[in-house]
Amino acid sequence: MATAMPAAEHSRKILVAVIDAHPGHRQQVAAALTSFYQVAVYERFDQAMESLAGTPPCVVLLDEKALPRLGGDPIATARRLLKGVPIIRTLARPIQQLGSAAYDTDACLEKPYRRSTLIKTISGLVNKSVEAGWETLAPHYKESLRRTVDSFNNISDLIDKGEPLVYQEITEACGPLVDAVSNHDFKVILNGVKGHDNYSYVHSLRVATLLSLFGHTIGLKGDDLSLLASGGLLHDIGKMTIPHEVLNKPGRLDDGELQVMRSHVPKSVDYLQLCDSLPKGVLTIAAQHHEKLDGRGYPGGLKGSQLNELARMASIVDIFGALTDRRVYKEPMSPEDALTMMTERMGDEIDLALLALFRAMLLDAATPSA
């Protein structure tokens, strides 16, 4: 039997389908995933295929005990009905016992497995599927996406090793993005990361794109645009050290969790300062994008004239990005609603003159001629 999601959830895409004949394990897996994904659970394979064939999920988690004993090759059936959706097989015996059948699915997990292993496996397959779609794009779009995601992932490894980033590599990775922005040809890049499972990368790429577009609109060029794009891509790298359960928590953060979340700003600054060649502007974006004009921001409680134009621009773009991002626990706000909310409710926090320019920029970018 399939477990229906609440009515409010039907508007959101099911990301992970869990097919498992054991009710206890089925619910345990679903509970482990709901902080990260929308989940649908099924007891029977045939029921799952009937339900999912019309609206395929991003990943299927299939326990071998849920496979039908008769009726041909169920994995091949799933492949045909779900049109290439990645399948993770779970089993309560050594994977070696599967022999060549271990290659019928995209991944195998032997019970008991860690929650972190499950999430990492799902995320990797989702991103691999999305990134495979980039191969069909024009070369300059593909290069922009591929180089920025590779650089972003490489930073994670550098942080783990305590090694500084190489700023020139970041600017080179952002080069195709800056070119696209300068030519008003960036929408394909933003559409290319829809469905990507690395939220921090998606948000950072959107901020990099919109911040450099903002700069282009007010007349910045060359190295200045490169600085904005690089600053946008790097502004939240401290979040790479934040636990997933805090970063992706659906509800309101408690005081302790809020403190952990806010620590991403000083962590970003501390890491970026390891790079001797980093422009001051990139550090300003990372350090001040959560500051507010009324002094109620963090981490420094800066206000008014203490915030330069770069910090004010970054704050607007970051807030707009967060409101219009899709998260597991919320639908994205429309750009119009986000801009209205920012104008009507955040007048004490952000620079309304710059916000008006930002709104005009988005309206201009939305016109066919742009």
Coordinates of N, CA and C in Angstrom, one line a residue, residues 254-357:
D254 N 15.8 26.3 16.3 CA 15.8 26.7 17.7 C 17.0 27.6 17.9
D255 N 17.2 28.2 19.1 CA 18.3 29.2 19.4 C 19.7 28.6 19.1
G256 N 19.9 27.3 19.5 CA 21.2 26.7 19.3 C 21.4 26.5 17.8
E257 N 20.4 26.0 17.1 CA 20.5 25.7 15.6 C 20.7 27.1 14.9
L258 N 20.0 28.1 15.3 CA 20.2 29.4 14.7 C 21.6 29.9 14.8
Q259 N 22.2 29.7 16.0 CA 23.6 30.1 16.2 C 24.5 29.3 15.3
V260 N 24.3 28.0 15.2 CA 25.1 27.2 14.3 C 25.0 27.7 12.8
M261 N 23.7 28.0 12.4 CA 23.5 28.4 11.0 C 24.2 29.8 10.8
R262 N 24.1 30.7 11.7 CA 24.7 32.0 11.5 C 26.3 31.9 11.6
S263 N 26.8 30.8 12.1 CA 28.2 30.7 12.1 C 28.8 30.5 10.8
H264 N 28.0 30.3 9.7 CA 28.6 30.1 8.4 C 29.2 31.4 7.9
V265 N 28.8 32.6 8.4 CA 29.4 33.8 7.9 C 30.9 33.9 8.4
P266 N 31.2 33.9 9.7 CA 32.6 33.9 10.2 C 33.4 32.8 9.6
K267 N 32.8 31.6 9.4 CA 33.5 30.5 8.9 C 33.9 30.8 7.4
S268 N 33.0 31.4 6.7 CA 33.3 31.8 5.3 C 34.5 32.8 5.3
V269 N 34.4 33.8 6.2 CA 35.4 34.8 6.2 C 36.8 34.2 6.6
D270 N 36.8 33.3 7.6 CA 38.0 32.7 8.1 C 38.7 31.9 7.0
Y271 N 37.9 31.2 6.2 CA 38.5 30.4 5.1 C 38.9 31.3 4.0
L272 N 38.1 32.3 3.6 CA 38.5 33.1 2.5 C 39.8 33.9 2.8
Q273 N 40.0 34.3 4.0 CA 41.2 35.0 4.4 C 42.5 34.2 4.2
L274 N 42.4 32.9 4.0 CA 43.6 32.1 3.8 C 44.1 32.4 2.4
C275 N 43.3 33.0 1.5 CA 43.8 33.3 0.2 C 44.4 34.7 0.1
D276 N 45.6 34.8 -0.1 CA 46.3 36.1 -0.1 C 45.9 37.0 -1.3
S277 N 45.5 36.4 -2.4 CA 45.1 37.2 -3.6 C 43.7 37.6 -3.7
L278 N 42.9 37.3 -2.6 CA 41.5 37.5 -2.7 C 41.2 39.0 -2.6
P279 N 40.4 39.6 -3.6 CA 40.0 41.0 -3.5 C 39.2 41.3 -2.3
K280 N 39.3 42.5 -1.7 CA 38.6 42.9 -0.5 C 37.1 42.8 -0.8
G281 N 36.7 43.1 -2.0 CA 35.2 43.1 -2.3 C 34.6 41.7 -2.1
V282 N 35.3 40.7 -2.5 CA 34.8 39.3 -2.3 C 34.6 39.0 -0.8
L283 N 35.6 39.4 0.0 CA 35.5 39.2 1.4 C 34.3 40.0 2.0
T284 N 34.1 41.2 1.5 CA 33.0 42.1 2.0 C 31.6 41.4 1.7
I285 N 31.5 40.8 0.5 CA 30.2 40.2 0.2 C 30.0 39.0 1.1
A286 N 31.0 38.2 1.4 CA 30.8 37.1 2.3 C 30.5 37.5 3.7
A287 N 31.2 38.6 4.2 CA 31.1 39.0 5.6 C 29.9 39.8 5.9
Q288 N 29.3 40.5 4.9 CA 28.2 41.5 5.2 C 26.9 41.2 4.5
H289 N 26.7 40.1 3.8 CA 25.5 39.9 3.1 C 24.3 39.7 4.0
H290 N 24.5 39.4 5.3 CA 23.4 39.2 6.2 C 23.3 40.4 7.2
E291 N 24.1 41.5 6.9 CA 23.9 42.7 7.7 C 22.7 43.5 7.2
K292 N 22.1 44.3 8.1 CA 20.9 45.1 7.7 C 21.2 46.6 8.0
L293 N 20.5 47.5 7.2 CA 20.7 48.9 7.4 C 20.3 49.4 8.8
D294 N 19.3 48.7 9.4 CA 18.9 49.1 10.8 C 19.7 48.5 11.9
G295 N 20.8 47.8 11.6 CA 21.7 47.2 12.6 C 21.3 45.9 13.2
R296 N 20.2 45.3 12.7 CA 19.7 44.1 13.3 C 20.1 42.8 12.5
G297 N 21.1 43.0 11.7 CA 21.7 41.9 11.0 C 22.8 41.2 11.7
Y298 N 23.5 40.3 11.1 CA 24.6 39.6 11.7 C 25.7 39.4 10.7
P299 N 27.0 39.2 11.2 CA 27.4 38.9 12.5 C 27.8 40.2 13.3
G300 N 28.0 41.3 12.6 CA 28.6 42.5 13.2 C 27.6 43.5 13.7
G301 N 26.3 43.4 13.3 CA 25.4 44.4 13.7 C 25.7 45.8 13.1
L302 N 26.3 45.7 11.9 CA 26.6 47.0 11.2 C 25.3 47.7 10.7
K303 N 25.4 49.0 10.5 CA 24.2 49.7 10.1 C 24.5 50.9 9.3
G304 N 23.5 51.4 8.5 CA 23.6 52.6 7.8 C 24.9 52.7 6.9
S305 N 25.6 53.8 7.2 CA 26.8 54.1 6.4 C 28.0 53.1 6.5
Q306 N 27.8 52.2 7.5 CA 28.9 51.2 7.7 C 28.8 50.1 6.6
L307 N 27.7 50.1 5.9 CA 27.5 49.1 4.8 C 27.7 49.8 3.5
N308 N 28.8 49.4 2.7 CA 29.0 50.1 1.4 C 28.0 49.5 0.4
E309 N 28.1 50.0 -0.8 CA 27.2 49.7 -1.9 C 27.3 48.2 -2.2
L310 N 28.5 47.7 -2.2 CA 28.6 46.2 -2.5 C 27.9 45.4 -1.6
A311 N 28.0 45.7 -0.3 CA 27.3 44.9 0.8 C 25.8 45.0 0.6
R312 N 25.3 46.2 0.3 CA 23.9 46.5 0.1 C 23.3 45.7 -1.1
M313 N 24.1 45.7 -2.2 CA 23.7 44.9 -3.4 C 23.6 43.4 -3.0
A314 N 24.7 42.9 -2.4 CA 24.7 41.5 -2.0 C 23.6 41.1 -1.1
S315 N 23.2 41.9 -0.2 CA 22.1 41.6 0.7 C 20.8 41.5 -0.1
I316 N 20.5 42.4 -1.0 CA 19.3 42.3 -1.8 C 19.3 41.1 -2.6
V317 N 20.4 40.8 -3.3 CA 20.4 39.6 -4.1 C 20.3 38.3 -3.3
D318 N 20.9 38.2 -2.2 CA 20.9 37.0 -1.3 C 19.4 36.8 -0.8
I319 N 18.8 37.9 -0.3 CA 17.4 37.7 0.2 C 16.5 37.3 -1.0
F320 N 16.6 38.0 -2.1 CA 15.8 37.6 -3.3 C 16.0 36.1 -3.7
G321 N 17.3 35.7 -3.7 CA 17.6 34.4 -4.0 C 17.0 33.4 -3.1
A322 N 17.1 33.7 -1.7 CA 16.5 32.8 -0.7 C 15.0 32.7 -0.8
L323 N 14.3 33.8 -1.1 CA 12.9 33.8 -1.2 C 12.4 33.0 -2.5
T324 N 13.2 33.1 -3.5 CA 12.7 32.4 -4.8 C 13.4 31.1 -5.0
D325 N 14.2 30.6 -4.1 CA 14.8 29.3 -4.2 C 13.7 28.3 -3.9
R326 N 13.8 27.1 -4.5 CA 13.0 26.0 -4.2 C 13.7 25.2 -3.1
R327 N 13.0 24.9 -2.0 CA 13.6 24.1 -0.9 C 12.6 22.9 -0.7
V328 N 13.1 21.8 0.0 CA 12.3 20.7 0.2 C 11.1 21.0 1.0
Y329 N 11.2 22.0 1.8 CA 10.1 22.3 2.7 C 9.2 23.5 2.3
K330 N 9.5 24.1 1.1 CA 8.7 25.2 0.6 C 8.8 25.3 -0.9
E331 N 7.7 25.8 -1.5 CA 7.7 26.2 -2.9 C 8.4 27.5 -3.1
P332 N 9.0 27.7 -4.2 CA 9.7 29.0 -4.4 C 8.7 30.2 -4.5
M333 N 8.9 31.3 -3.9 CA 8.1 32.5 -4.1 C 8.3 33.0 -5.5
S334 N 7.2 33.5 -6.1 CA 7.4 34.1 -7.4 C 8.3 35.4 -7.3
P335 N 9.0 35.8 -8.3 CA 9.8 37.0 -8.3 C 9.0 38.2 -7.9
E336 N 7.8 38.3 -8.5 CA 6.9 39.5 -8.2 C 6.6 39.5 -6.7
D337 N 6.2 38.4 -6.1 CA 5.8 38.4 -4.7 C 7.0 38.7 -3.8
A338 N 8.2 38.1 -4.2 CA 9.4 38.3 -3.4 C 9.8 39.8 -3.4
L339 N 9.7 40.5 -4.6 CA 10.0 41.9 -4.7 C 9.1 42.7 -3.9
T340 N 7.8 42.4 -4.0 CA 6.7 43.1 -3.2 C 7.0 43.0 -1.7
M341 N 7.3 41.8 -1.3 CA 7.5 41.5 0.2 C 8.8 42.3 0.6
M342 N 9.8 42.3 -0.2 CA 11.0 43.0 0.2 C 10.8 44.5 0.3
T343 N 10.0 45.0 -0.7 CA 9.7 46.5 -0.7 C 8.8 46.9 0.5
E344 N 7.8 46.1 0.8 CA 6.8 46.5 1.8 C 7.2 46.2 3.2
R345 N 8.0 45.1 3.4 CA 8.3 44.7 4.8 C 9.8 44.8 5.2
M346 N 10.7 45.2 4.3 CA 12.1 45.2 4.6 C 12.7 46.6 4.3
G347 N 11.9 47.6 4.3 CA 12.4 49.0 4.1 C 13.4 49.4 5.0
D348 N 13.4 49.0 6.3 CA 14.4 49.4 7.3 C 15.6 48.6 7.2
E349 N 15.6 47.5 6.4 CA 16.7 46.5 6.4 C 17.6 46.6 5.2
I350 N 17.0 47.0 4.0 CA 17.7 47.0 2.8 C 17.6 48.3 2.1
D351 N 18.5 48.6 1.2 CA 18.5 49.9 0.4 C 17.4 49.9 -0.6
L352 N 16.4 50.6 -0.4 CA 15.2 50.6 -1.3 C 15.5 51.2 -2.6
A353 N 16.5 52.2 -2.7 CA 16.9 52.7 -4.0 C 17.5 51.7 -4.9
L354 N 18.4 50.9 -4.2 CA 19.0 49.8 -5.0 C 18.0 48.7 -5.3
L355 N 17.1 48.5 -4.4 CA 16.0 47.5 -4.7 C 15.2 47.9 -5.9
A356 N 14.9 49.2 -6.0 CA 14.2 49.7 -7.2 C 15.0 49.4 -8.5
L357 N 16.3 49.6 -8.4 CA 17.1 49.3 -9.6 C 17.1 47.8 -9.9

